[in-house]
mmCIF file of C-alpha atoms in Angstrom:
data_model
loop_
_atom_site.group_PDB
_atom_site.id
_atom_site.type_symbol
_atom_site.label_atom_id
_atom_site.label_comp_id
_atom_site.label_asym_id
_atom_site.label_seq_id
_atom_site.Cartn_x
_atom_site.Cartn_y
_atom_site.Cartn_z
ATOM 1 C CA UNK A 7 -7.609 -1.102 12.584
ATOM 2 C CA UNK A 8 -4.053 -0.061 13.142
ATOM 3 C CA UNK A 9 -2.226 -0.381 16.249
ATOM 4 C CA UNK A 10 -0.898 2.511 17.552
ATOM 5 C CA UNK A 11 3.042 3.297 16.949
ATOM 6 C CA UNK A 12 5.308 3.967 19.611
ATOM 7 C CA UNK A 13 8.121 6.412 18.437
ATOM 8 C CA UNK A 14 10.729 7.177 20.585
ATOM 9 C CA UNK A 15 13.141 9.812 19.608
ATOM 10 C CA UNK A 16 16.092 10.504 22.059
ATOM 11 C CA UNK A 17 17.164 13.791 20.476
ATOM 12 C CA UNK A 18 19.751 13.507 23.106
ATOM 13 C CA UNK A 19 22.259 14.988 20.845
ATOM 14 C CA UNK A 20 21.636 18.194 19.081
ATOM 15 C CA UNK A 21 2.774 -3.365 6.007
ATOM 16 C CA UNK A 22 5.025 -5.236 4.119
ATOM 17 C CA UNK A 23 5.000 -8.618 3.500
ATOM 18 C CA UNK A 24 6.344 -11.174 5.803
ATOM 19 C CA UNK A 25 6.265 -13.740 3.894
ATOM 20 C CA UNK A 26 9.546 -16.654 3.888
ATOM 21 C CA UNK A 27 11.028 -15.076 7.043
ATOM 22 C CA UNK A 28 13.683 -18.150 7.380
ATOM 23 C CA UNK A 29 16.512 -17.014 9.223
ATOM 24 C CA UNK A 30 20.172 -17.144 7.924
ATOM 25 C CA UNK A 31 22.982 -18.563 9.924
ATOM 26 C CA UNK A 32 24.742 -15.566 10.674
ATOM 27 C CA UNK A 33 25.192 -14.757 14.220
ATOM 28 C CA UNK A 34 23.315 -12.192 15.798
ATOM 29 C CA UNK A 35 25.717 -9.850 17.618
ATOM 30 C CA UNK A 36 28.137 -10.194 14.444
ATOM 31 C CA UNK A 37 25.915 -8.632 12.581
ATOM 32 C CA UNK A 38 25.098 -5.841 14.900
ATOM 33 C CA UNK A 39 28.659 -5.311 15.735
ATOM 34 C CA UNK A 40 29.556 -4.522 12.058
ATOM 35 C CA UNK A 41 26.398 -2.346 11.910
ATOM 36 C CA UNK A 42 28.093 -0.843 14.909
ATOM 37 C CA UNK A 43 31.316 -0.688 13.143
ATOM 38 C CA UNK A 44 30.501 0.659 9.799
ATOM 39 C CA UNK A 45 28.568 3.515 11.441
ATOM 40 C CA UNK A 46 31.474 4.143 14.067
ATOM 41 C CA UNK A 47 34.148 3.902 10.807
ATOM 42 C CA UNK A 48 31.687 7.191 9.008
ATOM 43 C CA UNK A 49 33.457 10.403 8.882
ATOM 44 C CA UNK A 50 30.096 12.547 10.042
ATOM 45 C CA UNK A 51 28.166 11.801 13.580
ATOM 46 C CA UNK A 52 25.746 8.791 13.027
ATOM 47 C CA UNK A 53 22.073 7.824 14.394
ATOM 48 C CA UNK A 54 20.762 4.136 14.021
ATOM 49 C CA UNK A 55 17.366 4.358 13.067
ATOM 50 C CA UNK A 56 15.019 0.933 14.492
ATOM 51 C CA UNK A 57 11.574 -0.242 13.286
ATOM 52 C CA UNK A 58 9.916 -2.811 15.200
ATOM 53 C CA UNK A 59 7.583 -4.796 13.222
ATOM 54 C CA UNK A 60 4.975 -7.579 14.119
ATOM 55 C CA UNK A 61 3.531 -10.249 11.672
ATOM 56 C CA UNK A 62 -0.100 -10.521 11.398
ATOM 57 C CA UNK A 63 -2.633 -12.514 9.672
ATOM 58 C CA UNK A 64 -4.361 -10.563 7.631
ATOM 59 C CA UNK A 65 -8.367 -10.296 7.664
ATOM 60 C CA UNK A 66 -9.092 -11.537 4.292
ATOM 61 C CA UNK A 67 -6.546 -14.243 4.705
ATOM 62 C CA UNK A 68 -7.825 -17.970 2.786
ATOM 63 C CA UNK A 69 -7.146 -21.467 4.826
ATOM 64 C CA UNK A 70 -3.706 -21.915 3.368
ATOM 65 C CA UNK A 71 -2.573 -18.298 4.231
ATOM 66 C CA UNK A 72 -3.886 -19.298 8.173
ATOM 67 C CA UNK A 73 -1.967 -22.351 8.237
ATOM 68 C CA UNK A 74 1.275 -21.072 7.080
ATOM 69 C CA UNK A 75 0.883 -18.237 9.645
ATOM 70 C CA UNK A 76 0.066 -20.553 12.473
ATOM 71 C CA UNK A 77 3.170 -22.161 11.341
ATOM 72 C CA UNK A 78 5.181 -19.410 11.543
ATOM 73 C CA UNK A 79 5.403 -18.307 7.784
ATOM 74 C CA UNK A 80 4.086 -15.386 5.855
ATOM 75 C CA UNK A 81 1.526 -12.822 7.287
ATOM 76 C CA UNK A 82 1.886 -8.811 7.187
ATOM 77 C CA UNK A 83 4.421 -7.133 8.971
ATOM 78 C CA UNK A 84 3.034 -3.976 11.095
ATOM 79 C CA UNK A 85 5.241 -1.332 12.583
ATOM 80 C CA UNK A 86 4.743 -0.935 16.011
ATOM 81 C CA UNK A 87 7.676 0.551 17.628
ATOM 82 C CA UNK A 88 10.555 3.169 16.355
ATOM 83 C CA UNK A 89 13.718 4.647 17.843
ATOM 84 C CA UNK A 90 16.649 6.561 17.232
ATOM 85 C CA UNK A 91 19.869 5.914 18.978
ATOM 86 C CA UNK A 92 23.508 7.681 18.868
ATOM 87 C CA UNK A 93 26.537 4.902 19.085
ATOM 88 C CA UNK A 94 27.113 5.580 22.818
ATOM 89 C CA UNK A 95 23.241 4.511 23.672
ATOM 90 C CA UNK A 96 24.079 1.168 22.138
ATOM 91 C CA UNK A 97 26.017 -1.676 23.324
ATOM 92 C CA UNK A 98 24.709 -4.837 22.644
ATOM 93 C CA UNK A 99 21.593 -6.503 20.630
ATOM 94 C CA UNK A 100 20.404 -7.553 23.821
ATOM 95 C CA UNK A 101 20.469 -4.649 25.246
ATOM 96 C CA UNK A 102 18.634 -3.077 22.280
ATOM 97 C CA UNK A 103 15.962 -5.785 22.393
ATOM 98 C CA UNK A 104 15.595 -5.900 26.609
ATOM 99 C CA UNK A 105 14.710 -1.735 25.941
ATOM 100 C CA UNK A 106 12.215 -2.494 23.497
ATOM 101 C CA UNK A 107 10.566 -5.362 25.584
ATOM 102 C CA UNK A 108 9.994 -2.766 28.116
ATOM 103 C CA UNK A 109 8.649 0.054 26.369
ATOM 104 C CA UNK A 110 6.967 -1.215 23.083
ATOM 105 C CA UNK A 111 4.099 -4.037 21.677
ATOM 106 C CA UNK A 112 5.727 -7.462 21.315
ATOM 107 C CA UNK A 113 7.537 -7.685 17.873
ATOM 108 C CA UNK A 114 9.105 -10.329 15.419
ATOM 109 C CA UNK A 115 11.824 -8.057 13.038
ATOM 110 C CA UNK A 116 13.606 -5.012 13.511
ATOM 111 C CA UNK A 117 15.055 -3.182 11.009
ATOM 112 C CA UNK A 118 18.148 -1.147 11.065
ATOM 113 C CA UNK A 119 19.305 1.892 8.989
ATOM 114 C CA UNK A 120 21.890 4.858 9.900
ATOM 115 C CA UNK A 121 21.447 8.389 9.126
ATOM 116 C CA UNK A 122 24.503 10.649 8.559
ATOM 117 C CA UNK A 123 25.557 13.891 9.948
ATOM 118 C CA UNK A 124 26.853 16.521 8.454
ATOM 119 C CA UNK A 125 29.922 19.204 8.843
ATOM 120 C CA UNK A 126 30.477 17.372 12.504
ATOM 121 C CA UNK A 127 27.214 17.710 13.806
ATOM 122 C CA UNK A 128 24.568 14.757 14.382
ATOM 123 C CA UNK A 129 21.399 14.882 12.024
ATOM 124 C CA UNK A 130 18.945 17.348 12.703
ATOM 125 C CA UNK A 131 15.907 16.206 14.668
ATOM 126 C CA UNK A 132 13.878 17.048 12.004
ATOM 127 C CA UNK A 133 15.979 14.655 9.534
ATOM 128 C CA UNK A 134 15.635 11.777 12.253
ATOM 129 C CA UNK A 135 11.711 12.180 12.257
ATOM 130 C CA UNK A 136 11.479 12.471 8.293
ATOM 131 C CA UNK A 137 13.745 9.410 8.420
ATOM 132 C CA UNK A 138 11.817 7.288 11.074
ATOM 133 C CA UNK A 139 8.654 7.957 9.226
ATOM 134 C CA UNK A 140 9.766 6.851 5.549
ATOM 135 C CA UNK A 141 11.431 3.991 7.549
ATOM 136 C CA UNK A 142 7.978 3.261 9.189
ATOM 137 C CA UNK A 143 6.021 4.078 5.695
ATOM 138 C CA UNK A 144 8.663 1.670 3.740
ATOM 139 C CA UNK A 145 8.015 -1.440 6.383
ATOM 140 C CA UNK A 146 4.249 -0.877 5.531
ATOM 141 C CA UNK A 147 4.312 -1.056 2.370
ATOM 142 C CA UNK A 148 6.770 -3.673 1.926
ATOM 143 C CA UNK A 149 9.795 -0.992 0.950
ATOM 144 C CA UNK A 150 12.432 -2.370 3.455
ATOM 145 C CA UNK A 151 15.137 -3.806 0.706
ATOM 146 C CA UNK A 152 17.777 -1.188 2.004
ATOM 147 C CA UNK A 153 17.461 -2.022 5.762
ATOM 148 C CA UNK A 154 18.937 -4.659 7.911
ATOM 149 C CA UNK A 155 16.426 -6.883 9.144
ATOM 150 C CA UNK A 156 17.158 -8.760 12.200
ATOM 151 C CA UNK A 157 14.519 -11.619 14.493
ATOM 152 C CA UNK A 158 14.354 -11.026 18.298
ATOM 153 C CA UNK A 159 17.830 -13.390 18.118
ATOM 154 C CA UNK A 160 19.392 -11.132 16.258
ATOM 155 C CA UNK A 161 19.646 -13.520 13.034
ATOM 156 C CA UNK A 162 19.290 -12.103 9.719
ATOM 157 C CA UNK A 163 15.973 -12.079 8.071
ATOM 158 C CA UNK A 164 15.099 -12.958 4.375
ATOM 159 C CA UNK A 165 11.870 -12.147 2.833
ATOM 160 C CA UNK A 166 10.634 -13.870 -0.168
#
């Protein structure tokens, strides 16, 4: 049974495999800050897209898979929420996490991507919705290699 997905589209300006989720030693705020800096450096207005996902144990999991899952590894990623934000709406990773905890189901990994506008205008609501839908489906199918993946502490997540 699929959980309901909470998508928040601000429009304020005009299940993949979770195996092997060890975090790197990269600093959370530096990765998030680098994302914000890269978006700010783009020539066109940007929207940042986020998909929050929880790891769940599939119903057909065997004993070894159950043991790994109970040890904090493995499982299938299920998107539980998504949101788009303009750069002025983002300050720190901790603020994004706090907001997500208020409005969504629990999550283990957040995927982030940028979406560029054109001709000095931000992306249209239709482009944003389409991009968020593609991200959600990418997370569900395990096709999330092009996204920044962070755990709830902001550490980079590796899949393997």
